[in-house]
Amino acid sequence: MARRYAIYDVFTEKRLAGNPLAVVFDADGLTEEAMQAIAQEFNLSETVFLLRPESAAHSARLRIFTPAHELPFAGHPTVGAAVAIAETAYGDANSALELMQVLEESVGPVRAVVRLKPGSATFAEFDLPRKPSRLEAQFDRQEIADALALKATQVGFENHVPSFWSAGVPFVMVPLHDIRSVASVEFDPQRWEHLAPLAEGRLGAAYLYCRGGINHMARFHTRMFAPGMGLVEDPATGSAAAALSGAVNFFDGLVDGHHPMLIEQGVEMGRPSIIHLHLNIAEGKIASARIGGHAVKLAEGELAV
């Protein structure tokens, strides 16, 4: 049977920027093997399949695949799926709308809000289904520097040191001295696979960050490499931004209250992305957090499977 699909660029307001995502609609009846094969065929960082929800009160059930394997949770498929569902149902609306969705993911139900505005890119944000947690790991600064083709003195800034975090997907947070250091990285996947720890059945991906950004509004400038996911480099990674929130609160000691911040990624790939991160801190801990961004449709068609 023919199944409709669309390609969205996520975490951007402009086409051919951000992180491309394939959204497959009406995916009920596809086997896990078929979903994995379709994700390999699209060969994007992720493909999301929309299925009937288990609860009638929810909007859809999501299954998310990289070219290598399934993920329990990911940020840009969540944003892209929420936007695709809303635009399919209300894309012809001639006035602004704000819609609430609950998306069923393997990590648990994810609550999302979508804002449609005629003539503008659609925006969606979601509550983190899991708060970030720090995982046990020890890192050798020189080994990390060697895997990135950097000097050991370029790894770390202020009191930030490499650490291991997960909010559903594990990432090694690697603070780098400045934007120049981040831009000069030459990632060695073999060296990384040798040093990276395993957690939750996955190899920790590399998430590099420094303060500031090319965009003067950005709080952090980032890059993400994930050989274990079958990705060379990812232009925007919401699940990594979720994990980063734990490191930022831990090392910066955020005061209680609301902390909005913009995270830029994909600049070095020529696909600039902006991720909106909001943290609510209470008694020094993350009480709640949400991630958001825009998404724009690039293409659509049918799969003959």
Tab-separated table of C-alpha atoms in Angstrom:
chain	number	residue	atom	x	y	z
A	1	MET	CA	0.000	0.000	0.000
A	2	ALA	CA	1.097	3.601	-0.529
A	3	ARG	CA	2.034	5.520	2.611
A	4	ARG	CA	2.361	9.285	2.696
A	5	TYR	CA	5.591	10.837	3.895
A	6	ALA	CA	7.017	14.326	4.263
A	7	ILE	CA	10.495	15.748	4.750
A	8	TYR	CA	10.788	18.524	7.326
A	9	ASP	CA	13.750	20.708	8.194
A	10	VAL	CA	13.676	21.000	11.983
A	11	PHE	CA	15.098	23.595	14.390
A	12	THR	CA	15.085	26.196	11.654
A	13	GLU	CA	12.715	28.668	10.026
A	14	LYS	CA	14.423	28.263	6.638
A	15	ARG	CA	14.362	25.343	4.234
A	16	LEU	CA	17.664	23.583	3.553
A	17	ALA	CA	18.921	24.422	7.034
A	18	GLY	CA	18.412	22.734	10.395
A	19	ASN	CA	18.120	18.964	10.722
A	20	PRO	CA	16.178	17.102	7.996
A	21	LEU	CA	13.606	14.568	9.183
A	22	ALA	CA	11.488	12.038	7.337
A	23	VAL	CA	7.958	11.673	8.736
A	24	VAL	CA	6.054	8.557	7.633
A	25	PHE	CA	2.298	8.815	8.216
A	26	ASP	CA	-0.121	5.912	8.813
A	27	ALA	CA	2.745	3.537	9.624
A	28	ASP	CA	0.544	0.890	11.269
A	29	GLY	CA	1.245	-2.524	9.760
A	30	LEU	CA	4.923	-1.882	9.112
A	31	THR	CA	7.237	-4.328	10.835
A	32	GLU	CA	10.221	-3.145	12.839
A	33	GLU	CA	12.477	-4.546	10.110
A	34	ALA	CA	10.589	-2.559	7.467
A	35	MET	CA	10.858	0.645	9.497
A	36	GLN	CA	14.598	0.154	9.881
A	37	ALA	CA	14.975	-0.496	6.149
A	38	ILE	CA	12.972	2.635	5.293
A	39	ALA	CA	15.120	4.700	7.668
A	40	GLN	CA	18.206	3.340	5.914
A	41	GLU	CA	16.650	4.238	2.560
A	42	PHE	CA	16.026	7.846	3.605
A	43	ASN	CA	19.515	7.882	5.171
A	44	LEU	CA	18.717	10.918	7.328
A	45	SER	CA	19.804	11.225	10.942
A	46	GLU	CA	16.295	10.103	11.969
A	47	THR	CA	13.035	8.924	10.469
A	48	VAL	CA	9.877	9.013	12.581
A	49	PHE	CA	6.895	6.718	12.001
A	50	LEU	CA	3.435	7.843	13.131
A	51	LEU	CA	1.112	5.104	14.374
A	52	ARG	CA	-2.283	4.991	16.074
A	53	PRO	CA	-1.873	5.849	19.774
A	54	GLU	CA	-2.559	3.274	22.463
A	55	SER	CA	-4.642	5.891	24.300
A	56	ALA	CA	-7.486	7.556	22.441
A	57	ALA	CA	-6.662	10.779	24.314
A	58	HIS	CA	-3.211	10.971	22.706
A	59	SER	CA	-2.274	12.280	19.267
A	60	ALA	CA	-0.009	9.511	17.945
A	61	ARG	CA	2.488	6.834	18.818
A	62	LEU	CA	5.999	7.532	17.551
A	63	ARG	CA	8.766	5.134	16.601
A	64	ILE	CA	12.089	6.781	15.832
A	65	PHE	CA	14.889	5.190	13.811
A	66	THR	CA	18.386	6.280	12.850
A	67	PRO	CA	19.977	4.475	9.883
A	68	ALA	CA	21.482	2.050	12.434
A	69	HIS	CA	18.836	1.402	15.114
A	70	GLU	CA	15.733	2.559	16.960
A	71	LEU	CA	15.842	5.332	19.576
A	72	PRO	CA	13.566	5.566	22.641
A	73	PHE	CA	13.456	9.352	22.351
A	74	ALA	CA	14.873	12.148	20.198
A	75	GLY	CA	14.234	15.864	20.085
A	76	HIS	CA	14.068	16.779	16.427
A	77	PRO	CA	11.705	13.878	15.542
A	78	THR	CA	9.456	14.953	18.418
A	79	VAL	CA	9.337	18.570	17.216
A	80	GLY	CA	8.985	17.539	13.557
A	81	ALA	CA	6.258	14.986	14.262
A	82	ALA	CA	4.281	17.458	16.390
A	83	VAL	CA	4.470	20.051	13.601
A	84	ALA	CA	3.557	17.510	10.892
A	85	ILE	CA	0.511	16.267	12.844
A	86	ALA	CA	-0.698	19.817	13.508
A	87	GLU	CA	-0.175	21.020	9.933
A	88	THR	CA	-1.950	17.962	8.541
A	89	ALA	CA	-4.996	18.687	10.692
A	90	TYR	CA	-5.001	22.508	10.771
A	91	GLY	CA	-2.583	23.685	8.069
A	92	ASP	CA	-5.332	25.586	6.245
A	93	ALA	CA	-6.280	27.668	9.273
A	94	ASN	CA	-6.384	31.408	8.522
A	95	SER	CA	-5.643	32.500	12.087
A	96	ALA	CA	-3.043	31.626	14.710
A	97	LEU	CA	-3.639	28.442	16.709
A	98	GLU	CA	-2.032	26.874	19.771
A	99	LEU	CA	-2.536	23.125	20.098
A	100	MET	CA	-1.617	20.629	22.792
A	101	GLN	CA	-0.576	17.064	21.921
A	102	VAL	CA	0.549	13.998	23.826
A	103	LEU	CA	2.914	11.809	21.833
A	104	GLU	CA	3.618	8.240	22.884
A	105	GLU	CA	7.348	7.450	22.663
A	106	SER	CA	9.322	4.506	23.991
A	107	VAL	CA	10.718	6.727	26.746
A	108	GLY	CA	7.134	7.533	27.840
A	109	PRO	CA	4.372	10.025	26.972
A	110	VAL	CA	5.659	13.388	25.770
A	111	ARG	CA	3.515	16.508	26.102
A	112	ALA	CA	3.967	18.993	23.260
A	113	VAL	CA	2.525	22.385	22.369
A	114	VAL	CA	2.371	23.523	18.736
A	115	ARG	CA	1.913	27.112	17.588
A	116	LEU	CA	0.684	27.629	14.023
A	117	LYS	CA	0.767	31.091	12.504
A	118	PRO	CA	-0.228	31.698	8.870
A	119	GLY	CA	2.743	32.794	6.781
A	120	SER	CA	5.309	31.689	9.379
A	121	ALA	CA	7.200	28.526	10.215
A	122	THR	CA	5.373	26.380	12.775
A	123	PHE	CA	6.880	26.189	16.270
A	124	ALA	CA	6.627	23.225	18.650
A	125	GLU	CA	8.039	22.599	22.100
A	126	PHE	CA	7.811	19.639	24.438
A	127	ASP	CA	8.335	18.848	28.104
A	128	LEU	CA	11.309	16.582	28.727
A	129	PRO	CA	9.929	13.103	29.449
A	130	ARG	CA	12.989	12.420	31.622
A	131	LYS	CA	15.105	14.837	33.577
A	132	PRO	CA	18.815	14.600	32.797
A	133	SER	CA	20.887	12.391	35.063
A	134	ARG	CA	24.652	12.141	35.415
A	135	LEU	CA	26.133	8.735	34.622
A	136	GLU	CA	29.287	7.259	36.116
A	137	ALA	CA	32.330	7.591	33.873
A	138	GLN	CA	35.968	8.647	34.006
A	139	PHE	CA	37.620	10.491	31.135
A	140	ASP	CA	41.205	11.162	30.158
A	141	ARG	CA	41.477	14.667	28.759
A	142	GLN	CA	44.352	13.745	26.428
A	143	GLU	CA	42.413	10.781	24.984
A	144	ILE	CA	39.454	13.041	24.248
A	145	ALA	CA	41.734	15.651	22.695
A	146	ASP	CA	43.337	12.987	20.482
A	147	ALA	CA	39.916	11.804	19.282
A	148	LEU	CA	39.083	15.395	18.300
A	149	ALA	CA	42.512	16.359	16.873
A	150	LEU	CA	42.854	19.066	19.522
A	151	LYS	CA	45.328	19.976	22.255
A	152	ALA	CA	44.455	18.837	25.759
A	153	THR	CA	44.421	22.493	26.837
A	154	GLN	CA	41.471	23.090	24.497
A	155	VAL	CA	39.307	20.571	26.401
A	156	GLY	CA	37.375	22.224	29.220
A	157	PHE	CA	36.579	25.789	30.218
A	158	GLU	CA	36.110	27.415	33.632
A	159	ASN	CA	35.016	24.550	35.912
A	160	HIS	CA	33.407	22.539	33.055
A	161	VAL	CA	35.074	19.176	32.461
A	162	PRO	CA	33.973	16.170	30.348
A	163	SER	CA	30.992	14.399	31.887
A	164	PHE	CA	28.430	11.754	30.981
A	165	TRP	CA	24.698	12.566	30.931
A	166	SER	CA	21.430	11.154	29.657
A	167	ALA	CA	17.832	12.348	29.409
A	168	GLY	CA	16.855	9.254	27.434
A	169	VAL	CA	19.916	8.925	25.182
A	170	PRO	CA	23.479	8.993	26.625
A	171	PHE	CA	25.978	11.695	25.600
A	172	VAL	CA	29.514	12.513	26.638
A	173	MET	CA	29.477	16.260	27.252
A	174	VAL	CA	32.800	17.677	26.072
A	175	PRO	CA	33.328	21.358	26.957
A	176	LEU	CA	35.778	23.106	24.621
A	177	HIS	CA	37.645	26.346	25.194
A	178	ASP	CA	36.002	28.460	22.487
A	179	ILE	CA	34.213	28.485	19.124
A	180	ARG	CA	37.511	28.279	17.265
A	181	SER	CA	38.306	25.027	19.064
A	182	VAL	CA	34.867	23.600	18.262
A	183	ALA	CA	35.181	24.571	14.596
A	184	SER	CA	38.644	23.010	14.211
A	185	VAL	CA	37.620	19.543	15.444
A	186	GLU	CA	38.499	16.593	13.214
A	187	PHE	CA	36.525	13.744	14.722
A	188	ASP	CA	38.111	10.262	14.776
A	189	PRO	CA	35.325	7.654	15.209
A	190	GLN	CA	37.734	4.797	15.964
A	191	ARG	CA	39.457	6.684	18.763
A	192	TRP	CA	36.063	7.765	20.088
A	193	GLU	CA	34.693	4.222	20.132
A	194	HIS	CA	37.754	3.189	22.141
A	195	LEU	CA	37.220	5.794	24.890
A	196	ALA	CA	33.444	6.326	24.992
A	197	PRO	CA	31.497	4.549	27.755
A	198	LEU	CA	28.376	2.478	27.284
A	199	ALA	CA	25.087	3.298	29.000
A	200	GLU	CA	21.512	2.136	28.525
A	201	GLY	CA	22.800	-0.298	25.900
A	202	ARG	CA	24.326	2.470	23.759
A	203	LEU	CA	27.724	3.985	23.112
A	204	GLY	CA	27.895	7.525	24.434
A	205	ALA	CA	27.851	10.002	21.555
A	206	ALA	CA	30.135	13.048	21.552
A	207	TYR	CA	28.455	16.385	22.255
A	208	LEU	CA	30.895	19.287	22.076
A	209	TYR	CA	29.952	22.669	23.509
A	210	CYS	CA	31.359	26.072	24.338
A	211	ARG	CA	29.895	29.348	25.481
A	212	GLY	CA	28.610	31.905	22.997
A	213	GLY	CA	27.742	31.469	19.361
A	214	ILE	CA	27.904	32.758	15.827
A	215	ASN	CA	24.352	33.934	16.454
A	216	HIS	CA	24.811	36.622	19.110
A	217	MET	CA	21.676	35.365	20.897
A	218	ALA	CA	23.071	31.836	21.386
A	219	ARG	CA	24.162	30.825	24.876
A	220	PHE	CA	26.047	27.741	23.653
A	221	HIS	CA	27.646	26.632	20.376
A	222	THR	CA	27.615	22.847	19.854
A	223	ARG	CA	28.464	19.920	17.579
A	224	MET	CA	27.400	16.256	17.869
A	225	PHE	CA	29.091	13.108	16.545
A	226	ALA	CA	27.511	9.669	16.970
A	227	PRO	CA	29.280	6.754	15.237
A	228	GLY	CA	27.193	4.332	17.312
A	229	MET	CA	24.018	5.744	15.724
A	230	GLY	CA	25.401	5.520	12.208
A	231	LEU	CA	25.848	9.320	12.077
A	232	VAL	CA	28.985	11.178	11.071
A	233	GLU	CA	27.698	14.508	12.415
A	234	ASP	CA	24.231	15.732	13.333
A	235	PRO	CA	23.114	19.312	12.590
A	236	ALA	CA	20.681	19.552	15.540
A	237	THR	CA	20.177	17.161	18.460
A	238	GLY	CA	17.345	17.836	20.890
A	239	SER	CA	18.099	14.811	23.084
A	240	ALA	CA	21.669	16.074	23.481
A	241	ALA	CA	20.422	19.541	24.410
A	242	ALA	CA	18.253	17.830	27.029
A	243	ALA	CA	21.309	16.058	28.439
A	244	LEU	CA	23.333	19.297	28.268
A	245	SER	CA	20.829	20.967	30.572
A	246	GLY	CA	22.008	18.675	33.361
A	247	ALA	CA	25.660	19.576	32.804
A	248	VAL	CA	24.906	23.294	32.621
A	249	ASN	CA	22.982	23.258	35.893
A	250	PHE	CA	25.628	21.081	37.585
A	251	PHE	CA	28.666	23.146	36.591
A	252	ASP	CA	27.103	26.626	36.503
A	253	GLY	CA	24.994	26.251	39.644
A	254	LEU	CA	21.971	28.014	38.200
A	255	VAL	CA	19.954	30.056	40.670
A	256	ASP	CA	16.343	29.138	41.308
A	257	GLY	CA	13.940	30.411	38.673
A	258	HIS	CA	13.354	30.263	34.945
A	259	HIS	CA	16.342	30.102	32.568
A	260	PRO	CA	15.697	30.407	28.813
A	261	MET	CA	18.630	29.770	26.506
A	262	LEU	CA	19.321	29.264	22.814
A	263	ILE	CA	21.661	26.529	21.606
A	264	GLU	CA	23.123	26.677	18.102
A	265	GLN	CA	24.348	23.627	16.199
A	266	GLY	CA	25.076	22.634	12.597
A	267	VAL	CA	26.998	25.806	11.741
A	268	GLU	CA	30.099	23.919	10.607
A	269	MET	CA	27.901	21.693	8.402
A	270	GLY	CA	26.293	24.637	6.643
A	271	ARG	CA	22.938	23.760	8.262
A	272	PRO	CA	22.586	26.245	11.120
A	273	SER	CA	20.037	25.214	13.737
A	274	ILE	CA	18.572	26.902	16.798
A	275	ILE	CA	17.240	24.882	19.733
A	276	HIS	CA	15.187	26.632	22.416
A	277	LEU	CA	15.848	25.274	25.914
A	278	HIS	CA	13.907	26.389	28.996
A	279	LEU	CA	14.929	25.288	32.495
A	280	ASN	CA	13.017	25.801	35.704
A	281	ILE	CA	15.314	25.460	38.713
A	282	ALA	CA	14.051	24.876	42.254
A	283	GLU	CA	16.353	24.298	45.232
A	284	GLY	CA	19.282	23.973	42.858
A	285	LYS	CA	17.716	21.149	40.842
A	286	ILE	CA	15.934	21.004	37.493
A	287	ALA	CA	12.248	21.011	38.390
A	288	SER	CA	11.129	20.932	34.761
A	289	ALA	CA	12.519	21.598	31.312
A	290	ARG	CA	11.282	21.917	27.787
A	291	ILE	CA	12.827	22.023	24.324
A	292	GLY	CA	11.433	23.656	21.222
A	293	GLY	CA	12.091	24.871	17.725
A	294	HIS	CA	10.592	25.662	14.354
A	295	ALA	CA	10.092	23.199	11.491
A	296	VAL	CA	9.349	23.730	7.801
A	297	LYS	CA	8.172	21.211	5.224
A	298	LEU	CA	10.605	20.675	2.370
A	299	ALA	CA	9.014	17.853	0.368
A	300	GLU	CA	6.288	15.230	0.430
A	301	GLY	CA	5.368	12.074	-1.448
A	302	GLU	CA	4.336	8.433	-1.138
A	303	LEU	CA	6.190	5.280	-0.191
A	304	ALA	CA	5.151	2.246	-2.236
A	305	VAL	CA	5.404	-0.117	0.747
